[in-house]
């Protein structure tokens, strides 16, 4: 039997630059995984101190509320500077330490092609942290662990997804989780010209989910890219929609 140190704490860990990134790009997937009895977790790398709206403290409360709605068992935020996330050895070590604590089988990262520079950097930083986490000689005070699989949440990238997760039963709950960030998405004067009005957020996020759902023959979906080529044992069991 595995001891407490090596026992996995999460099956799926989503890593993102900012609080509320995960809610937008893979919140439905986390809900679906939790619904299947898997243990899910979120690591936000920054605390939102540079945002136009809200304070880091407000966003911490909102993130905790969103995590509860998403059925996530563990969520925390590192202290990387908001708007200036860098792929340094120190930052890779901080993330590797968390990966070793949680011991996830699957890690979700943002896709590398992104408008926000933090998102693009986290794709590379997260990948390298997963690798580092598996190296026995790298000391973080925790046992080495390399995730079995990394997938990239590609909602905002202009890239063809490798696969879609059907989030149809969870779309409303995902929206509720996103709207838990009232400091960001509630209508207010700060950032009024910069942020999408509250009433449009629903329409936009549902339209995106509908688009990706259609690609896989379901109502609402979230897109992912995997870098590895799939290995197939039985052609009749490939999980795709019919042509
Ligand atoms: Zn973000």
mmCIF file of C-alpha atoms and ligand atoms in Angstrom:
data_model
loop_
_atom_site.group_PDB
_atom_site.id
_atom_site.type_symbol
_atom_site.label_atom_id
_atom_site.label_comp_id
_atom_site.label_asym_id
_atom_site.label_seq_id
_atom_site.Cartn_x
_atom_site.Cartn_y
_atom_site.Cartn_z
ATOM 1 C CA UNK A 1 0.000 0.000 0.000
ATOM 2 C CA UNK A 2 1.226 3.497 -0.844
ATOM 3 C CA UNK A 3 2.309 5.612 2.071
ATOM 4 C CA UNK A 4 0.862 9.070 2.769
ATOM 5 C CA UNK A 5 3.710 10.842 1.009
ATOM 6 C CA UNK A 6 3.319 9.048 -2.306
ATOM 7 C CA UNK A 7 -0.475 8.674 -2.266
ATOM 8 C CA UNK A 8 -1.992 10.839 -5.019
ATOM 9 C CA UNK A 9 -4.036 13.792 -3.835
ATOM 10 C CA UNK A 10 -5.500 14.723 -7.211
ATOM 11 C CA UNK A 11 -6.187 12.870 -10.438
ATOM 12 C CA UNK A 12 -6.437 15.998 -12.577
ATOM 13 C CA UNK A 13 -4.595 19.262 -11.874
ATOM 14 C CA UNK A 14 -5.338 22.412 -13.884
ATOM 15 C CA UNK A 15 -2.550 25.004 -13.822
ATOM 16 C CA UNK A 16 -3.228 28.548 -15.045
ATOM 17 C CA UNK A 17 -1.751 32.032 -14.905
ATOM 18 C CA UNK A 18 -4.714 33.872 -13.404
ATOM 19 C CA UNK A 19 -7.624 33.197 -11.127
ATOM 20 C CA UNK A 20 -10.627 32.705 -13.428
ATOM 21 C CA UNK A 21 -8.600 31.330 -16.383
ATOM 22 C CA UNK A 22 -9.531 27.761 -15.512
ATOM 23 C CA UNK A 23 -13.220 28.658 -15.158
ATOM 24 C CA UNK A 24 -13.178 29.952 -18.720
ATOM 25 C CA UNK A 25 -11.100 27.328 -20.493
ATOM 26 C CA UNK A 26 -11.680 24.023 -18.701
ATOM 27 C CA UNK A 27 -14.209 24.574 -15.895
ATOM 28 C CA UNK A 28 -16.747 22.308 -17.587
ATOM 29 C CA UNK A 29 -14.131 19.592 -17.940
ATOM 30 C CA UNK A 30 -13.241 19.790 -14.239
ATOM 31 C CA UNK A 31 -16.948 19.496 -13.422
ATOM 32 C CA UNK A 32 -17.242 16.464 -15.672
ATOM 33 C CA UNK A 33 -14.169 14.812 -14.116
ATOM 34 C CA UNK A 34 -15.461 15.472 -10.593
ATOM 35 C CA UNK A 35 -18.776 13.975 -11.708
ATOM 36 C CA UNK A 36 -16.895 10.820 -12.681
ATOM 37 C CA UNK A 37 -15.504 10.583 -9.157
ATOM 38 C CA UNK A 38 -12.044 11.909 -10.014
ATOM 39 C CA UNK A 39 -10.246 14.263 -7.643
ATOM 40 C CA UNK A 40 -9.598 17.614 -9.268
ATOM 41 C CA UNK A 41 -7.342 20.511 -8.274
ATOM 42 C CA UNK A 42 -6.430 23.995 -9.479
ATOM 43 C CA UNK A 43 -3.130 25.847 -9.139
ATOM 44 C CA UNK A 44 -3.281 29.534 -10.068
ATOM 45 C CA UNK A 45 0.194 30.976 -10.474
ATOM 46 C CA UNK A 46 -0.615 34.635 -9.716
ATOM 47 C CA UNK A 47 -2.952 36.406 -7.313
ATOM 48 C CA UNK A 48 -4.411 39.089 -9.550
ATOM 49 C CA UNK A 49 -2.813 42.120 -7.938
ATOM 50 C CA UNK A 50 -2.245 43.859 -11.312
ATOM 51 C CA UNK A 51 -5.825 43.555 -12.567
ATOM 52 C CA UNK A 52 -7.811 46.664 -13.507
ATOM 53 C CA UNK A 53 -10.649 45.443 -11.316
ATOM 54 C CA UNK A 54 -10.702 43.976 -7.809
ATOM 55 C CA UNK A 55 -7.937 43.298 -5.288
ATOM 56 C CA UNK A 56 -5.941 40.112 -4.735
ATOM 57 C CA UNK A 57 -7.955 39.555 -1.513
ATOM 58 C CA UNK A 58 -11.302 39.831 -3.297
ATOM 59 C CA UNK A 59 -10.123 37.485 -6.006
ATOM 60 C CA UNK A 60 -8.928 34.940 -3.440
ATOM 61 C CA UNK A 61 -12.435 34.774 -1.963
ATOM 62 C CA UNK A 62 -13.997 34.559 -5.404
ATOM 63 C CA UNK A 63 -11.575 31.800 -6.449
ATOM 64 C CA UNK A 64 -12.469 29.762 -3.366
ATOM 65 C CA UNK A 65 -16.167 30.163 -4.111
ATOM 66 C CA UNK A 66 -15.656 29.163 -7.756
ATOM 67 C CA UNK A 67 -13.644 26.102 -6.695
ATOM 68 C CA UNK A 68 -16.529 24.987 -4.495
ATOM 69 C CA UNK A 69 -18.952 25.351 -7.410
ATOM 70 C CA UNK A 70 -16.613 23.363 -9.671
ATOM 71 C CA UNK A 71 -16.367 20.549 -7.101
ATOM 72 C CA UNK A 72 -12.603 21.024 -6.883
ATOM 73 C CA UNK A 73 -10.967 19.429 -3.844
ATOM 74 C CA UNK A 74 -7.850 21.616 -3.699
ATOM 75 C CA UNK A 75 -7.012 25.099 -4.934
ATOM 76 C CA UNK A 76 -4.159 27.433 -4.178
ATOM 77 C CA UNK A 77 -2.300 30.358 -5.727
ATOM 78 C CA UNK A 78 1.447 30.902 -5.984
ATOM 79 C CA UNK A 79 2.951 34.371 -5.713
ATOM 80 C CA UNK A 80 4.296 34.884 -9.230
ATOM 81 C CA UNK A 81 3.915 38.528 -10.312
ATOM 82 C CA UNK A 82 0.676 39.142 -12.174
ATOM 83 C CA UNK A 83 1.434 40.330 -15.711
ATOM 84 C CA UNK A 84 5.069 39.304 -15.463
ATOM 85 C CA UNK A 85 5.102 35.515 -15.237
ATOM 86 C CA UNK A 86 8.542 34.248 -16.172
ATOM 87 C CA UNK A 87 9.865 30.808 -16.949
ATOM 88 C CA UNK A 88 12.651 30.698 -14.390
ATOM 89 C CA UNK A 89 14.150 27.739 -12.540
ATOM 90 C CA UNK A 90 12.756 29.100 -9.256
ATOM 91 C CA UNK A 91 9.242 29.261 -10.683
ATOM 92 C CA UNK A 92 9.568 25.779 -12.167
ATOM 93 C CA UNK A 93 10.601 24.524 -8.727
ATOM 94 C CA UNK A 94 7.609 26.188 -7.034
ATOM 95 C CA UNK A 95 5.238 24.450 -9.430
ATOM 96 C CA UNK A 96 7.123 21.138 -9.223
ATOM 97 C CA UNK A 97 6.719 21.244 -5.450
ATOM 98 C CA UNK A 98 2.924 21.424 -5.846
ATOM 99 C CA UNK A 99 2.901 18.689 -8.501
ATOM 100 C CA UNK A 100 4.805 16.448 -6.110
ATOM 101 C CA UNK A 101 2.370 17.165 -3.300
ATOM 102 C CA UNK A 102 -0.739 16.503 -5.387
ATOM 103 C CA UNK A 103 0.705 13.768 -7.648
ATOM 104 C CA UNK A 104 -1.812 14.238 -10.484
ATOM 105 C CA UNK A 105 -2.108 11.732 -13.312
ATOM 106 C CA UNK A 106 -3.174 14.458 -15.765
ATOM 107 C CA UNK A 107 -2.155 18.126 -15.862
ATOM 108 C CA UNK A 108 -4.114 20.712 -17.850
ATOM 109 C CA UNK A 109 -2.082 23.709 -19.073
ATOM 110 C CA UNK A 110 -3.007 26.702 -21.206
ATOM 111 C CA UNK A 111 -2.194 26.369 -24.899
ATOM 112 C CA UNK A 112 1.075 28.063 -25.895
ATOM 113 C CA UNK A 113 -0.339 30.367 -28.529
ATOM 114 C CA UNK A 114 -2.160 33.104 -26.628
ATOM 115 C CA UNK A 115 -2.876 36.827 -26.673
ATOM 116 C CA UNK A 116 -1.912 37.309 -23.010
ATOM 117 C CA UNK A 117 1.836 36.739 -22.598
ATOM 118 C CA UNK A 118 1.322 35.124 -19.157
ATOM 119 C CA UNK A 119 -0.788 32.374 -20.752
ATOM 120 C CA UNK A 120 1.816 31.591 -23.409
ATOM 121 C CA UNK A 121 4.585 31.430 -20.811
ATOM 122 C CA UNK A 122 2.593 29.149 -18.490
ATOM 123 C CA UNK A 123 2.300 26.563 -21.268
ATOM 124 C CA UNK A 124 6.086 26.238 -21.388
ATOM 125 C CA UNK A 125 6.705 26.884 -17.681
ATOM 126 C CA UNK A 126 4.113 24.270 -16.693
ATOM 127 C CA UNK A 127 5.491 21.679 -19.105
ATOM 128 C CA UNK A 128 9.024 22.138 -17.809
ATOM 129 C CA UNK A 129 7.821 22.033 -14.188
ATOM 130 C CA UNK A 130 6.136 18.672 -14.860
ATOM 131 C CA UNK A 131 9.424 17.375 -16.238
ATOM 132 C CA UNK A 132 11.448 18.771 -13.339
ATOM 133 C CA UNK A 133 9.009 17.253 -10.862
ATOM 134 C CA UNK A 134 9.957 13.800 -12.106
ATOM 135 C CA UNK A 135 13.694 14.191 -11.624
ATOM 136 C CA UNK A 136 14.824 12.257 -8.552
ATOM 137 C CA UNK A 137 17.803 14.484 -7.844
ATOM 138 C CA UNK A 138 15.831 17.737 -7.791
ATOM 139 C CA UNK A 139 15.175 18.496 -4.126
ATOM 140 C CA UNK A 140 11.909 20.143 -3.124
ATOM 141 C CA UNK A 141 11.367 18.278 0.120
ATOM 142 C CA UNK A 142 8.782 16.093 -1.632
ATOM 143 C CA UNK A 143 8.972 12.803 -3.515
ATOM 144 C CA UNK A 144 9.508 12.990 -7.311
ATOM 145 C CA UNK A 145 6.439 12.592 -9.482
ATOM 146 C CA UNK A 146 5.920 12.981 -13.217
ATOM 147 C CA UNK A 147 2.325 13.305 -14.485
ATOM 148 C CA UNK A 148 1.333 10.648 -16.993
ATOM 149 C CA UNK A 149 -0.249 13.147 -19.354
ATOM 150 C CA UNK A 150 -0.324 16.861 -20.144
ATOM 151 C CA UNK A 151 -3.157 18.354 -22.188
ATOM 152 C CA UNK A 152 -3.501 21.958 -23.309
ATOM 153 C CA UNK A 153 -6.771 23.888 -22.956
ATOM 154 C CA UNK A 154 -6.974 25.642 -26.325
ATOM 155 C CA UNK A 155 -10.239 27.602 -26.128
ATOM 156 C CA UNK A 156 -8.689 30.944 -27.038
ATOM 157 C CA UNK A 157 -6.163 29.661 -29.563
ATOM 158 C CA UNK A 158 -6.715 29.503 -33.290
ATOM 159 C CA UNK A 159 -5.794 25.833 -33.442
ATOM 160 C CA UNK A 160 -7.654 22.657 -34.326
ATOM 161 C CA UNK A 161 -8.266 20.717 -31.089
ATOM 162 C CA UNK A 162 -7.101 17.125 -30.704
ATOM 163 C CA UNK A 163 -10.271 16.313 -28.780
ATOM 164 C CA UNK A 164 -13.344 17.844 -27.181
ATOM 165 C CA UNK A 165 -14.801 17.191 -23.739
ATOM 166 C CA UNK A 166 -18.599 17.191 -23.714
ATOM 167 C CA UNK A 167 -19.621 19.719 -21.064
ATOM 168 C CA UNK A 168 -23.298 19.914 -22.018
ATOM 169 C CA UNK A 169 -24.653 18.879 -18.577
ATOM 170 C CA UNK A 170 -22.274 21.316 -16.851
ATOM 171 C CA UNK A 171 -22.481 24.495 -18.906
ATOM 172 C CA UNK A 172 -24.783 26.322 -16.467
ATOM 173 C CA UNK A 173 -22.663 25.409 -13.474
ATOM 174 C CA UNK A 174 -19.516 26.486 -15.307
ATOM 175 C CA UNK A 175 -21.159 29.838 -15.932
ATOM 176 C CA UNK A 176 -22.090 30.141 -12.255
ATOM 177 C CA UNK A 177 -18.449 29.459 -11.329
ATOM 178 C CA UNK A 178 -17.219 32.171 -13.692
ATOM 179 C CA UNK A 179 -19.721 34.675 -12.384
ATOM 180 C CA UNK A 180 -18.458 34.033 -8.848
ATOM 181 C CA UNK A 181 -15.769 36.534 -9.869
ATOM 182 C CA UNK A 182 -18.049 39.474 -9.253
ATOM 183 C CA UNK A 183 -15.114 41.879 -8.987
ATOM 184 C CA UNK A 184 -14.213 41.002 -12.569
ATOM 185 C CA UNK A 185 -17.496 40.383 -14.339
ATOM 186 C CA UNK A 186 -20.118 42.345 -12.445
ATOM 187 C CA UNK A 187 -21.035 45.580 -14.228
ATOM 188 C CA UNK A 188 -19.106 48.534 -12.783
ATOM 189 C CA UNK A 189 -17.410 51.725 -13.917
ATOM 190 C CA UNK A 190 -13.770 50.558 -13.465
ATOM 191 C CA UNK A 191 -12.571 49.074 -16.750
ATOM 192 C CA UNK A 192 -15.954 49.716 -18.357
ATOM 193 C CA UNK A 193 -14.411 50.308 -21.784
ATOM 194 C CA UNK A 194 -12.137 47.281 -21.413
ATOM 195 C CA UNK A 195 -14.426 44.552 -20.078
ATOM 196 C CA UNK A 196 -17.323 42.836 -21.787
ATOM 197 C CA UNK A 197 -20.677 43.818 -20.203
ATOM 198 C CA UNK A 198 -22.035 41.207 -17.786
ATOM 199 C CA UNK A 199 -25.003 40.315 -19.976
ATOM 200 C CA UNK A 200 -22.757 39.537 -22.936
ATOM 201 C CA UNK A 201 -20.452 37.172 -21.070
ATOM 202 C CA UNK A 202 -23.039 34.427 -21.041
ATOM 203 C CA UNK A 203 -23.756 34.730 -24.743
ATOM 204 C CA UNK A 204 -20.095 34.768 -25.717
ATOM 205 C CA UNK A 205 -18.991 31.864 -23.523
ATOM 206 C CA UNK A 206 -21.987 29.729 -24.494
ATOM 207 C CA UNK A 207 -21.389 30.485 -28.200
ATOM 208 C CA UNK A 208 -17.753 29.386 -27.920
ATOM 209 C CA UNK A 209 -18.765 26.195 -26.116
ATOM 210 C CA UNK A 210 -21.436 25.563 -28.759
ATOM 211 C CA UNK A 211 -18.888 25.973 -31.534
ATOM 212 C CA UNK A 212 -16.542 23.399 -30.021
ATOM 213 C CA UNK A 213 -19.419 21.124 -29.118
ATOM 214 C CA UNK A 214 -20.506 21.083 -32.758
ATOM 215 C CA UNK A 215 -17.053 19.887 -33.826
ATOM 216 C CA UNK A 216 -17.635 16.725 -31.802
ATOM 217 C CA UNK A 217 -21.377 16.318 -32.361
ATOM 218 C CA UNK A 218 -22.485 17.439 -28.892
ATOM 219 C CA UNK A 219 -24.173 20.607 -27.685
ATOM 220 C CA UNK A 220 -21.416 22.253 -25.624
ATOM 221 C CA UNK A 221 -17.747 21.337 -25.521
ATOM 222 C CA UNK A 222 -14.306 22.430 -24.383
ATOM 223 C CA UNK A 223 -11.324 21.969 -26.729
ATOM 224 C CA UNK A 224 -7.943 20.464 -25.899
ATOM 225 C CA UNK A 225 -4.706 19.849 -27.742
ATOM 226 C CA UNK A 226 -2.417 16.942 -26.943
ATOM 227 C CA UNK A 227 1.066 16.908 -28.397
ATOM 228 C CA UNK A 228 1.580 13.158 -28.451
ATOM 229 C CA UNK A 229 0.229 10.897 -31.170
ATOM 230 C CA UNK A 230 -2.424 8.498 -29.846
ATOM 231 C CA UNK A 231 -1.796 4.766 -29.645
ATOM 232 C CA UNK A 232 -4.694 2.558 -30.718
ATOM 233 C CA UNK A 233 -5.199 -1.097 -29.846
ATOM 234 C CA UNK A 234 -8.668 -1.714 -31.276
ATOM 235 C CA UNK A 235 -10.008 0.326 -34.199
ATOM 236 C CA UNK A 236 -13.594 -0.312 -33.128
ATOM 237 C CA UNK A 237 -13.017 1.353 -29.773
ATOM 238 C CA UNK A 238 -11.578 4.695 -30.925
ATOM 239 C CA UNK A 239 -13.676 7.269 -29.058
ATOM 240 C CA UNK A 240 -14.864 9.459 -31.933
ATOM 241 C CA UNK A 241 -18.253 10.494 -33.209
ATOM 242 C CA UNK A 242 -19.582 8.659 -36.270
ATOM 243 C CA UNK A 243 -18.844 10.146 -39.694
HETATM 244 ZN ZN1 LIG B 1 -5.591 34.831 -17.769
#
